[in-house]
């Protein structure tokens, strides 16, 4: 699944004044995880913001940055009233858990000691790890929100230590504003991370400081570090067949695990043969294929395919002129199988 990106509609630990407008931009950019903080906007606007996030098909996050117990409990109650999906942050776990009970809200509090505003994560790595372990041992705690870059310890070491010490997801919050840092977060084993200020201020390295471009670039980089970018595009059969003219000389058009997708042009009759272990699929793209078996003949028309199981003797014949066939078979398959024929091809070219 990889690491997930949570866009925070926040700057310097406060929900921004123009959050609604930025929310529309982020939904249009295809962001699926969107959050805000308990400070910065009145409750009614947070409620509407959350409704709009959910209406846009995204998961909503409320991050608590209030440090005193009373404010944190008020924020937790607000999270329940608003109906957010995930409550991030906060440190007064014993006070918050009863408020969240039965709400269905997932809770990711801060491990370690949090001080000041904007928040700073105090204490040694060992202390933070111990706090993380204590928190995840609680039933109502679903994960952790680690203010890794707000620590003065070795941040990479801290992230890895916390992630390996707990068996619940860890979100890295704060000061992640470059693809290098996203890669470090992924390698630490984190479930996700938040970006707010960097994208809103146009500081993420992208083609433009505009928010939409910032968000698209972050998502592309996240897909990259998660190895979710495919190198393959559409392949057109007519265009691919037009690239070669030799008959009985299959070309490799693609690979699916241990299977090759081959394109071959048939003309006239091939040779009777079988394959000891490989099954073969023949899909007719153009022309008409006759597949001769020892007990019967099968005609395969355009848009039809036939499977020849291993061990079964067969002889393909192009009827009514040349035939264009796409084959799907294990990469080890040799076109002539067990037969001794000079049309045997071992080193196949790509197309
Ligand atoms: Ni064969």
Short mmCIF file of C-alpha atoms in Angstrom, two decimals, residues 45-260:
data_model
loop_
_atom_site.label_atom_id
_atom_site.label_comp_id
_atom_site.label_asym_id
_atom_site.label_seq_id
_atom_site.Cartn_x
_atom_site.Cartn_y
_atom_site.Cartn_z
CA UNK A 45 -16.68 26.26 9.83
CA UNK A 46 -14.75 23.13 10.86
CA UNK A 47 -18.04 21.25 10.72
CA UNK A 48 -18.70 22.45 7.16
CA UNK A 49 -15.09 21.77 6.21
CA UNK A 50 -15.40 18.19 7.43
CA UNK A 51 -18.70 17.72 5.59
CA UNK A 52 -17.08 18.97 2.38
CA UNK A 53 -14.08 16.64 2.83
CA UNK A 54 -16.39 13.65 3.27
CA UNK A 55 -18.64 14.76 0.39
CA UNK A 56 -15.50 14.85 -1.77
CA UNK A 57 -14.84 11.20 -0.97
CA UNK A 58 -11.77 11.91 1.16
CA UNK A 59 -10.88 10.79 4.69
CA UNK A 60 -10.95 13.62 7.25
CA UNK A 61 -8.41 14.29 10.01
CA UNK A 62 -8.59 16.66 12.95
CA UNK A 63 -5.24 17.31 14.59
CA UNK A 64 -5.30 18.51 18.18
CA UNK A 65 -2.61 21.01 19.02
CA UNK A 66 -4.16 22.41 22.20
CA UNK A 67 -1.90 21.37 25.02
CA UNK A 68 -3.98 21.85 28.15
CA UNK A 69 -6.30 19.06 29.17
CA UNK A 70 -9.52 21.09 29.08
CA UNK A 71 -8.92 22.38 25.53
CA UNK A 72 -7.94 18.93 24.36
CA UNK A 73 -11.15 17.43 25.77
CA UNK A 74 -13.13 20.19 24.07
CA UNK A 75 -11.38 19.38 20.79
CA UNK A 76 -12.07 15.65 21.19
CA UNK A 77 -15.75 16.41 21.80
CA UNK A 78 -15.69 18.63 18.72
CA UNK A 79 -14.16 15.75 16.72
CA UNK A 80 -17.08 13.54 17.76
CA UNK A 81 -19.67 16.24 16.99
CA UNK A 82 -18.08 17.06 13.65
CA UNK A 83 -17.75 13.37 12.78
CA UNK A 84 -14.13 13.32 11.65
CA UNK A 85 -12.65 9.98 10.58
CA UNK A 86 -9.34 10.27 12.40
CA UNK A 87 -8.27 12.30 15.42
CA UNK A 88 -4.57 13.09 15.34
CA UNK A 89 -2.44 14.42 18.15
CA UNK A 90 -3.07 15.39 21.72
CA UNK A 91 -1.41 13.99 24.79
CA UNK A 92 -4.16 13.66 27.41
CA UNK A 93 -5.07 10.18 26.26
CA UNK A 94 -6.78 9.00 29.45
CA UNK A 95 -9.13 11.99 29.27
CA UNK A 96 -9.82 11.69 25.53
CA UNK A 97 -10.46 7.93 25.25
CA UNK A 98 -13.82 7.99 27.12
CA UNK A 99 -14.99 10.84 24.88
CA UNK A 100 -14.20 8.91 21.70
CA UNK A 101 -15.62 5.61 22.92
CA UNK A 102 -18.27 4.29 20.53
CA UNK A 103 -17.75 7.15 18.07
CA UNK A 104 -15.93 5.07 15.45
CA UNK A 105 -13.19 7.73 15.31
CA UNK A 106 -9.66 6.40 14.94
CA UNK A 107 -7.29 7.96 17.45
CA UNK A 108 -3.58 8.68 16.83
CA UNK A 109 -2.20 10.64 19.82
CA UNK A 110 1.28 12.16 20.11
CA UNK A 111 3.91 9.96 21.76
CA UNK A 112 6.48 11.75 23.92
CA UNK A 113 6.34 15.13 25.64
CA UNK A 114 4.98 18.03 23.57
CA UNK A 115 5.86 21.59 24.52
CA UNK A 116 5.05 25.05 23.19
CA UNK A 117 3.21 26.36 20.15
CA UNK A 118 4.16 25.59 17.39
CA UNK A 119 4.72 22.28 19.16
CA UNK A 120 8.11 20.78 19.92
CA UNK A 121 8.76 17.13 20.74
CA UNK A 122 10.96 16.93 23.84
CA UNK A 123 12.86 14.01 25.34
CA UNK A 124 15.30 11.35 24.18
CA UNK A 125 14.56 8.69 21.55
CA UNK A 126 14.28 6.07 24.30
CA UNK A 127 11.75 8.16 26.20
CA UNK A 128 9.66 8.75 23.08
CA UNK A 129 9.75 5.04 22.17
CA UNK A 130 8.62 4.08 25.69
CA UNK A 131 5.76 6.55 25.47
CA UNK A 132 4.81 5.18 22.01
CA UNK A 133 4.72 1.61 23.34
CA UNK A 134 2.55 2.58 26.30
CA UNK A 135 0.09 4.41 24.04
CA UNK A 136 -0.35 1.63 21.47
CA UNK A 137 -1.02 -0.87 24.25
CA UNK A 138 -4.32 0.96 24.83
CA UNK A 139 -7.38 -0.42 23.03
CA UNK A 140 -8.80 2.90 21.84
CA UNK A 141 -5.49 4.00 20.32
CA UNK A 142 -5.31 3.03 16.63
CA UNK A 143 -1.96 4.59 15.76
CA UNK A 144 0.44 7.42 16.59
CA UNK A 145 1.10 10.94 15.37
CA UNK A 146 4.83 11.52 15.69
CA UNK A 147 6.17 15.09 15.53
CA UNK A 148 9.46 13.71 14.29
CA UNK A 149 10.89 16.86 12.75
CA UNK A 150 9.95 18.83 15.87
CA UNK A 151 12.45 16.76 17.85
CA UNK A 152 16.05 17.82 18.41
CA UNK A 153 17.11 14.15 18.36
CA UNK A 154 18.32 12.32 15.23
CA UNK A 155 15.05 12.47 13.27
CA UNK A 156 15.69 9.50 10.97
CA UNK A 157 16.71 7.36 13.93
CA UNK A 158 13.71 8.52 15.95
CA UNK A 159 11.21 7.66 13.18
CA UNK A 160 12.70 4.22 12.61
CA UNK A 161 12.89 3.48 16.34
CA UNK A 162 9.24 4.37 16.95
CA UNK A 163 7.95 2.53 13.86
CA UNK A 164 9.83 -0.65 14.70
CA UNK A 165 8.79 -0.55 18.36
CA UNK A 166 5.04 -0.48 17.73
CA UNK A 167 2.67 -2.61 15.67
CA UNK A 168 0.18 0.15 14.91
CA UNK A 169 0.43 2.75 12.11
CA UNK A 170 2.58 5.84 12.70
CA UNK A 171 1.90 9.17 10.95
CA UNK A 172 4.79 11.62 10.71
CA UNK A 173 3.64 15.19 11.21
CA UNK A 174 5.38 18.46 10.58
CA UNK A 175 8.17 19.87 8.40
CA UNK A 176 8.10 17.33 5.59
CA UNK A 177 8.53 19.41 2.47
CA UNK A 178 10.71 17.56 0.00
CA UNK A 179 10.80 14.23 -1.87
CA UNK A 180 13.95 13.31 0.08
CA UNK A 181 12.10 13.62 3.38
CA UNK A 182 9.15 11.63 2.02
CA UNK A 183 11.58 8.86 1.08
CA UNK A 184 13.08 8.93 4.60
CA UNK A 185 9.56 8.69 6.05
CA UNK A 186 8.75 5.70 3.83
CA UNK A 187 11.98 3.92 4.75
CA UNK A 188 11.25 4.41 8.45
CA UNK A 189 8.18 2.21 8.05
CA UNK A 190 5.67 5.00 8.67
CA UNK A 191 2.06 4.67 7.47
CA UNK A 192 1.84 8.26 6.34
CA UNK A 193 2.82 11.88 6.79
CA UNK A 194 1.26 15.32 6.76
CA UNK A 195 2.15 18.38 4.73
CA UNK A 196 0.46 21.73 5.27
CA UNK A 197 2.55 24.87 5.30
CA UNK A 198 5.07 23.75 2.67
CA UNK A 199 2.36 23.19 0.04
CA UNK A 200 0.27 26.23 0.99
CA UNK A 201 3.35 28.46 0.80
CA UNK A 202 4.46 26.90 -2.50
CA UNK A 203 7.74 25.70 -0.96
CA UNK A 204 7.57 22.08 -2.13
CA UNK A 205 9.94 21.61 -5.10
CA UNK A 206 7.47 21.63 -8.00
CA UNK A 207 7.07 23.39 -11.35
CA UNK A 208 4.92 26.07 -9.76
CA UNK A 209 4.16 27.43 -6.28
CA UNK A 210 0.41 27.19 -7.06
CA UNK A 211 -1.27 24.86 -4.58
CA UNK A 212 -2.76 22.56 -7.22
CA UNK A 213 0.65 22.00 -8.81
CA UNK A 214 2.24 21.53 -5.38
CA UNK A 215 -0.30 18.84 -4.48
CA UNK A 216 -0.02 17.06 -7.82
CA UNK A 217 3.76 17.00 -7.49
CA UNK A 218 3.63 15.65 -3.92
CA UNK A 219 1.23 12.91 -5.00
CA UNK A 220 3.47 11.98 -7.93
CA UNK A 221 6.50 11.82 -5.64
CA UNK A 222 4.57 9.71 -3.11
CA UNK A 223 3.55 7.33 -5.89
CA UNK A 224 7.22 7.22 -6.87
CA UNK A 225 8.58 6.37 -3.42
CA UNK A 226 5.77 3.82 -3.01
CA UNK A 227 6.82 2.31 -6.35
CA UNK A 228 3.33 2.86 -7.69
CA UNK A 229 4.42 4.36 -11.00
CA UNK A 230 4.08 1.95 -13.90
CA UNK A 231 6.59 2.20 -16.75
CA UNK A 232 4.00 0.79 -19.17
CA UNK A 233 1.64 2.66 -21.44
CA UNK A 234 -0.94 1.45 -23.95
CA UNK A 235 0.29 -0.87 -26.65
CA UNK A 236 -1.61 -1.03 -29.92
CA UNK A 237 -1.71 -4.39 -31.70
CA UNK A 238 -2.05 -3.01 -35.25
CA UNK A 239 0.91 -0.68 -34.72
CA UNK A 240 3.01 -3.40 -33.11
CA UNK A 241 2.31 -5.94 -35.87
CA UNK A 242 3.23 -3.28 -38.46
CA UNK A 243 6.76 -3.16 -37.04
CA UNK A 244 7.83 -6.56 -38.42
CA UNK A 245 7.08 -8.75 -41.40
CA UNK A 246 8.82 -12.11 -40.82
CA UNK A 247 6.60 -15.17 -40.53
CA UNK A 248 6.99 -17.78 -37.79
CA UNK A 249 9.28 -15.42 -35.92
CA UNK A 250 7.56 -14.39 -32.65
CA UNK A 251 8.38 -11.02 -31.07
CA UNK A 252 8.15 -10.30 -27.34
CA UNK A 253 5.58 -7.54 -26.75
CA UNK A 254 5.46 -7.74 -22.97
CA UNK A 255 5.99 -9.79 -19.88
CA UNK A 256 3.47 -10.65 -17.16
CA UNK A 257 5.31 -12.32 -14.27
CA UNK A 258 6.87 -15.39 -15.91
CA UNK A 259 4.68 -15.23 -18.99
CA UNK A 260 5.58 -13.64 -22.29
#
